[in-house]
Amino acid sequence: MRFHIQGQKKLTGTIHVSGAKNAILPIIAATTLTNKTCIIDNVPRISDVDTMLEILRSVGGSVAWTGEHQLTISNKDLELQPLDTKLVKRLRASVLFLGPFLARFQSFSLPEPGGCIIGNRPLDSHLEGLRALGCIWERTPQSYEVSHSGLVGADVVLREASVTATENIVMAACAARGTTRIINAASEPHVQDLIAFLIKMGADISGGGTSTITVNGSNSLGGAQHTVIPDPIDAGTYIILGIASKSKITVTDIRLDHLDVVLETLRAMGAEFDRLERSIIIHQTGVLKSEKIETRIYPGIPTDLQPLFGVLATQAHGTSFIHETLFESRLGYLSELEKMGASVLISDAHRAYVTGPTPLNGRNIECRDLRAGASLVVAALIASGETSIENAQILDRGYEKIDEHLAQIGASIIREDSAN
Ligand code: EPU
């Protein structure tokens, strides 16, 4: 699928932010911890959610859309059977079935998960954490075979504050006998949201949002109703679009407290905006200044917004230093921006310099991962002329109908199926 985007259209009005992708994916997995019904609201209509639900259905989960953004899930008939390798390979988040399935069954076979190619994404922290809780595991050429004879709480020290490893261990620990303490846990808003959901299900968890999480295991979690938090990355994407395109737009339905460092960095770059309770009103920004953009775990600048800051840097005066500290393959979008006229120096897999301001011109470019894709859409909207983005279906994995969403504020994006 291809997007054809006409640049420099006047953008104006209000754009709504969807529920958080990286919160709903572990929450879907967490519904397997109970055989009671769970109702989840503010679920984004994105293809990663569809894939997680397809995996769940394939093992006996009963899933229904009971509203445009509401899911009702019952896993009372869940069966232990191999997951469909093709589905698991579609997204990295399929790894999130590991923890809850081991909480429910004594063995689990996880095919090697796929997902965005953004660097080396090992599973050692997940597996070592589960080993501490009493699991044994073996890696075969196609899968991870994990089993146990009863989970037991333990201290788990993560070498990396991995988001999905923290989530897997928290979910497994809910069924472990005794207390689990996760040290160097991830504290991202989506980890906090999963914990909020688990607490509603009856779990005894403290320390969510800090680097030490304590779980007192219990065997009986019940159903729960929960509303997913707004997506901070969706919000950041549209806020940066407003600033980079010098538009007067409002980004609404957001949690500002999840974006403190992002907003402070944007202000340091010269962006002008007002903070309301659940919205940001962006004013037509004057001169933007370069800035050092270094990705950090929460509450720092999230790696998922690094490519968006990269586009903004092309419109800022001076040289911005971009340091992607988490992943090794997340600067590829800069080569596409270079084709559009950006001045870029990539010094290694983690570091680049972008010098601006440079006008961007419409070109044929390609998107290789989700957040790179979002940055190219923003670049295309501020560029002169038409940009064609190949592989644009990747955007549907994490942004709800981004073309229709952006059309509401005046963007012109035409979706063309590759078959045409
Ligand atoms: N890491 C290890 N060992 C592990 C796991 C991770 O060394 O066992 C390292 C990774 O190599 C990386 C760092 O830890 O350097 C962080 O990786 P993490 O495990 O936190 O990433 P993830 O859990 O696979 C989630 C999000 C990503 C987001 C990262 C970082 C989900 C489903 N995915 O991935 O989201 O970039 O955290 O915040 O929550 C996206 O939405 O586009 C996306 C890629």
mmCIF file of C-alpha atoms in Angstrom, residues 218-414:
data_model
loop_
_atom_site.group_PDB
_atom_site.id
_atom_site.type_symbol
_atom_site.label_atom_id
_atom_site.label_comp_id
_atom_site.label_asym_id
_atom_site.label_seq_id
_atom_site.Cartn_x
_atom_site.Cartn_y
_atom_site.Cartn_z
ATOM 1 C CA SER A 218 -2.635 -14.813 44.032
ATOM 2 C CA ASN A 219 -4.370 -17.459 42.000
ATOM 3 C CA SER A 220 -7.736 -15.910 41.483
ATOM 4 C CA LEU A 221 -7.982 -12.878 39.259
ATOM 5 C CA GLY A 222 -11.444 -11.815 38.167
ATOM 6 C CA GLY A 223 -12.937 -9.851 35.289
ATOM 7 C CA ALA A 224 -12.516 -6.072 35.062
ATOM 8 C CA GLN A 225 -13.621 -3.044 33.088
ATOM 9 C CA HIS A 226 -10.909 -0.611 32.067
ATOM 10 C CA THR A 227 -10.352 2.419 29.836
ATOM 11 C CA VAL A 228 -7.012 2.462 28.027
ATOM 12 C CA ILE A 229 -4.849 5.587 28.495
ATOM 13 C CA PRO A 230 -4.411 7.982 25.558
ATOM 14 C CA ASP A 231 -1.405 7.147 23.392
ATOM 15 C CA PRO A 232 1.511 9.474 24.256
ATOM 16 C CA ILE A 233 3.242 8.641 20.973
ATOM 17 C CA ASP A 234 0.135 9.399 18.918
ATOM 18 C CA ALA A 235 -0.124 12.687 20.844
ATOM 19 C CA GLY A 236 3.568 13.522 20.343
ATOM 20 C CA THR A 237 3.298 12.752 16.629
ATOM 21 C CA TYR A 238 0.429 15.208 16.088
ATOM 22 C CA ILE A 239 1.934 17.873 18.363
ATOM 23 C CA ILE A 240 5.210 17.747 16.408
ATOM 24 C CA LEU A 241 3.258 17.845 13.139
ATOM 25 C CA GLY A 242 1.558 21.058 14.306
ATOM 26 C CA ILE A 243 4.859 22.650 15.309
ATOM 27 C CA ALA A 244 6.825 21.534 12.232
ATOM 28 C CA SER A 245 4.087 22.695 9.840
ATOM 29 C CA LYS A 246 3.629 25.993 11.727
ATOM 30 C CA SER A 247 -0.073 25.263 12.035
ATOM 31 C CA LYS A 248 -2.605 26.334 14.593
ATOM 32 C CA ILE A 249 -4.079 23.010 15.692
ATOM 33 C CA THR A 250 -5.374 21.496 18.911
ATOM 34 C CA VAL A 251 -4.350 17.995 19.932
ATOM 35 C CA THR A 252 -6.891 16.641 22.363
ATOM 36 C CA ASP A 253 -7.760 13.633 24.565
ATOM 37 C CA ILE A 254 -4.219 13.412 25.873
ATOM 38 C CA ARG A 255 -2.473 12.932 29.221
ATOM 39 C CA LEU A 256 -0.072 15.869 29.518
ATOM 40 C CA ASP A 257 1.697 14.347 32.525
ATOM 41 C CA HIS A 258 2.905 11.533 30.247
ATOM 42 C CA LEU A 259 4.617 14.053 27.966
ATOM 43 C CA ASP A 260 6.411 16.399 30.390
ATOM 44 C CA VAL A 261 9.953 15.971 29.039
ATOM 45 C CA VAL A 262 8.762 15.909 25.431
ATOM 46 C CA LEU A 263 6.850 19.179 25.883
ATOM 47 C CA GLU A 264 9.742 20.820 27.741
ATOM 48 C CA THR A 265 12.135 19.855 24.924
ATOM 49 C CA LEU A 266 9.724 21.240 22.327
ATOM 50 C CA ARG A 267 9.492 24.483 24.289
ATOM 51 C CA ALA A 268 13.293 24.675 24.420
ATOM 52 C CA MET A 269 13.279 24.361 20.617
ATOM 53 C CA GLY A 270 11.022 27.425 20.425
ATOM 54 C CA ALA A 271 7.614 25.805 20.047
ATOM 55 C CA GLU A 272 4.697 27.871 21.275
ATOM 56 C CA PHE A 273 1.699 26.124 22.772
ATOM 57 C CA ASP A 274 -0.805 26.301 25.605
ATOM 58 C CA ARG A 275 -1.380 23.422 27.987
ATOM 59 C CA LEU A 276 -5.037 22.773 28.850
ATOM 60 C CA GLU A 277 -6.210 19.922 31.047
ATOM 61 C CA ARG A 278 -6.484 17.321 28.277
ATOM 62 C CA SER A 279 -5.307 19.251 25.227
ATOM 63 C CA ILE A 280 -2.424 21.168 23.731
ATOM 64 C CA ILE A 281 -3.190 24.215 21.603
ATOM 65 C CA ILE A 282 -0.321 24.798 19.219
ATOM 66 C CA HIS A 283 0.293 28.334 17.972
ATOM 67 C CA GLN A 284 1.987 29.105 14.699
ATOM 68 C CA THR A 285 5.559 28.652 15.856
ATOM 69 C CA GLY A 286 8.168 31.268 14.872
ATOM 70 C CA VAL A 287 11.837 30.374 14.656
ATOM 71 C CA LEU A 288 12.775 26.889 15.861
ATOM 72 C CA LYS A 289 16.186 26.203 17.449
ATOM 73 C CA SER A 290 18.275 23.046 17.233
ATOM 74 C CA GLU A 291 18.434 20.819 20.292
ATOM 75 C CA LYS A 292 20.111 17.683 21.598
ATOM 76 C CA ILE A 293 17.633 14.816 21.295
ATOM 77 C CA GLU A 294 18.639 11.862 23.419
ATOM 78 C CA THR A 295 16.191 8.987 23.876
ATOM 79 C CA ARG A 296 15.717 7.726 27.406
ATOM 80 C CA ILE A 297 13.460 5.393 29.298
ATOM 81 C CA TYR A 298 10.413 7.089 30.830
ATOM 82 C CA PRO A 299 10.081 9.947 31.712
ATOM 83 C CA GLY A 300 12.735 10.876 29.120
ATOM 84 C CA ILE A 301 12.197 11.361 25.399
ATOM 85 C CA PRO A 302 10.781 8.026 24.181
ATOM 86 C CA THR A 303 12.627 6.228 21.412
ATOM 87 C CA ASP A 304 9.260 5.992 19.627
ATOM 88 C CA LEU A 305 9.246 9.796 19.171
ATOM 89 C CA GLN A 306 12.894 10.085 18.114
ATOM 90 C CA PRO A 307 12.084 9.993 14.362
ATOM 91 C CA LEU A 308 9.485 12.744 14.866
ATOM 92 C CA PHE A 309 12.062 14.951 16.566
ATOM 93 C CA GLY A 310 14.363 14.151 13.629
ATOM 94 C CA VAL A 311 11.890 15.716 11.186
ATOM 95 C CA LEU A 312 11.447 18.717 13.443
ATOM 96 C CA ALA A 313 15.232 19.155 13.502
ATOM 97 C CA THR A 314 15.178 19.688 9.707
ATOM 98 C CA GLN A 315 13.091 22.831 10.352
ATOM 99 C CA ALA A 316 15.203 24.167 13.261
ATOM 100 C CA HIS A 317 18.100 26.614 12.991
ATOM 101 C CA GLY A 318 21.470 25.000 13.715
ATOM 102 C CA THR A 319 22.635 21.440 14.146
ATOM 103 C CA SER A 320 20.620 19.021 16.287
ATOM 104 C CA PHE A 321 22.423 16.017 17.711
ATOM 105 C CA ILE A 322 20.250 12.917 17.716
ATOM 106 C CA HIS A 323 21.283 10.118 20.034
ATOM 107 C CA GLU A 324 19.158 6.980 19.854
ATOM 108 C CA THR A 325 20.316 5.137 22.960
ATOM 109 C CA LEU A 326 17.987 2.117 22.863
ATOM 110 C CA PHE A 327 17.880 0.620 19.393
ATOM 111 C CA GLU A 328 20.489 0.159 16.643
ATOM 112 C CA SER A 329 18.325 0.485 13.540
ATOM 113 C CA ARG A 330 16.164 3.492 14.215
ATOM 114 C CA LEU A 331 17.904 6.171 12.150
ATOM 115 C CA GLY A 332 17.058 4.747 8.709
ATOM 116 C CA TYR A 333 14.300 7.328 8.182
ATOM 117 C CA LEU A 334 17.009 10.015 8.000
ATOM 118 C CA SER A 335 18.196 8.647 4.650
ATOM 119 C CA GLU A 336 14.646 9.095 3.332
ATOM 120 C CA LEU A 337 14.560 12.670 4.694
ATOM 121 C CA GLU A 338 17.875 13.281 2.948
ATOM 122 C CA LYS A 339 16.209 12.376 -0.377
ATOM 123 C CA MET A 340 13.670 15.108 0.424
ATOM 124 C CA GLY A 341 16.394 17.717 0.994
ATOM 125 C CA ALA A 342 17.375 17.336 4.663
ATOM 126 C CA SER A 343 20.989 17.882 5.674
ATOM 127 C CA VAL A 344 21.944 14.775 7.621
ATOM 128 C CA LEU A 345 25.137 13.210 8.895
ATOM 129 C CA ILE A 346 24.746 9.724 10.340
ATOM 130 C CA SER A 347 27.859 9.006 12.381
ATOM 131 C CA ASP A 348 27.005 5.517 13.614
ATOM 132 C CA ALA A 349 24.032 3.263 14.329
ATOM 133 C CA HIS A 350 23.033 5.370 17.340
ATOM 134 C CA ARG A 351 24.094 8.941 16.450
ATOM 135 C CA ALA A 352 23.273 11.498 13.803
ATOM 136 C CA TYR A 353 23.439 15.255 13.184
ATOM 137 C CA VAL A 354 20.661 17.133 11.394
ATOM 138 C CA THR A 355 21.326 20.711 10.270
ATOM 139 C CA GLY A 356 18.467 23.046 9.460
ATOM 140 C CA PRO A 357 16.411 24.698 8.415
ATOM 141 C CA THR A 358 16.117 23.048 5.015
ATOM 142 C CA PRO A 359 13.043 23.048 2.798
ATOM 143 C CA LEU A 360 11.763 19.531 2.124
ATOM 144 C CA ASN A 361 10.584 18.480 -1.340
ATOM 145 C CA GLY A 362 8.107 15.767 -2.268
ATOM 146 C CA ARG A 363 9.807 12.519 -3.368
ATOM 147 C CA ASN A 364 9.155 8.772 -3.590
ATOM 148 C CA ILE A 365 10.238 7.374 -0.258
ATOM 149 C CA GLU A 366 9.825 4.176 1.715
ATOM 150 C CA CYS A 367 8.812 3.495 5.278
ATOM 151 C CA ARG A 368 10.518 0.591 7.047
ATOM 152 C CA ASP A 369 9.029 0.709 10.530
ATOM 153 C CA LEU A 370 6.036 2.232 12.274
ATOM 154 C CA ARG A 371 7.553 5.355 13.832
ATOM 155 C CA ALA A 372 9.794 5.978 10.828
ATOM 156 C CA GLY A 373 6.576 5.895 8.806
ATOM 157 C CA ALA A 374 4.953 8.513 11.030
ATOM 158 C CA SER A 375 7.972 10.788 10.676
ATOM 159 C CA LEU A 376 7.803 10.478 6.879
ATOM 160 C CA VAL A 377 4.107 11.401 6.899
ATOM 161 C CA VAL A 378 4.958 14.553 8.878
ATOM 162 C CA ALA A 379 7.822 15.327 6.487
ATOM 163 C CA ALA A 380 5.521 14.856 3.496
ATOM 164 C CA LEU A 381 2.901 17.186 4.980
ATOM 165 C CA ILE A 382 5.435 20.017 5.322
ATOM 166 C CA ALA A 383 7.212 19.346 1.998
ATOM 167 C CA SER A 384 6.486 21.105 -1.266
ATOM 168 C CA GLY A 385 4.706 19.017 -3.915
ATOM 169 C CA GLU A 386 3.656 15.385 -3.718
ATOM 170 C CA THR A 387 5.346 12.624 -1.724
ATOM 171 C CA SER A 388 4.644 8.933 -2.261
ATOM 172 C CA ILE A 389 5.353 6.676 0.698
ATOM 173 C CA GLU A 390 5.775 2.976 -0.094
ATOM 174 C CA ASN A 391 4.986 0.319 2.488
ATOM 175 C CA ALA A 392 2.553 2.672 4.214
ATOM 176 C CA GLN A 393 0.442 -0.235 5.535
ATOM 177 C CA ILE A 394 2.956 -0.354 8.414
ATOM 178 C CA LEU A 395 1.289 2.811 9.744
ATOM 179 C CA ASP A 396 -1.986 0.924 10.225
ATOM 180 C CA ARG A 397 -0.213 -1.224 12.834
ATOM 181 C CA GLY A 398 -0.119 1.644 15.326
ATOM 182 C CA TYR A 399 -2.035 4.713 14.090
ATOM 183 C CA GLU A 400 -5.797 4.509 13.775
ATOM 184 C CA LYS A 401 -6.735 5.446 10.167
ATOM 185 C CA ILE A 402 -4.009 8.094 10.127
ATOM 186 C CA ASP A 403 -5.023 9.295 6.649
ATOM 187 C CA GLU A 404 -8.671 9.913 7.659
ATOM 188 C CA HIS A 405 -7.586 11.345 11.002
ATOM 189 C CA LEU A 406 -5.278 13.875 9.380
ATOM 190 C CA ALA A 407 -7.866 14.701 6.702
ATOM 191 C CA GLN A 408 -9.984 16.146 9.532
ATOM 192 C CA ILE A 409 -7.419 18.917 9.998
ATOM 193 C CA GLY A 410 -6.994 19.506 6.265
ATOM 194 C CA ALA A 411 -4.321 17.014 5.154
ATOM 195 C CA SER A 412 -4.571 15.437 1.723
ATOM 196 C CA ILE A 413 -3.508 11.788 1.854
ATOM 197 C CA ILE A 414 -4.623 9.284 -0.766
#
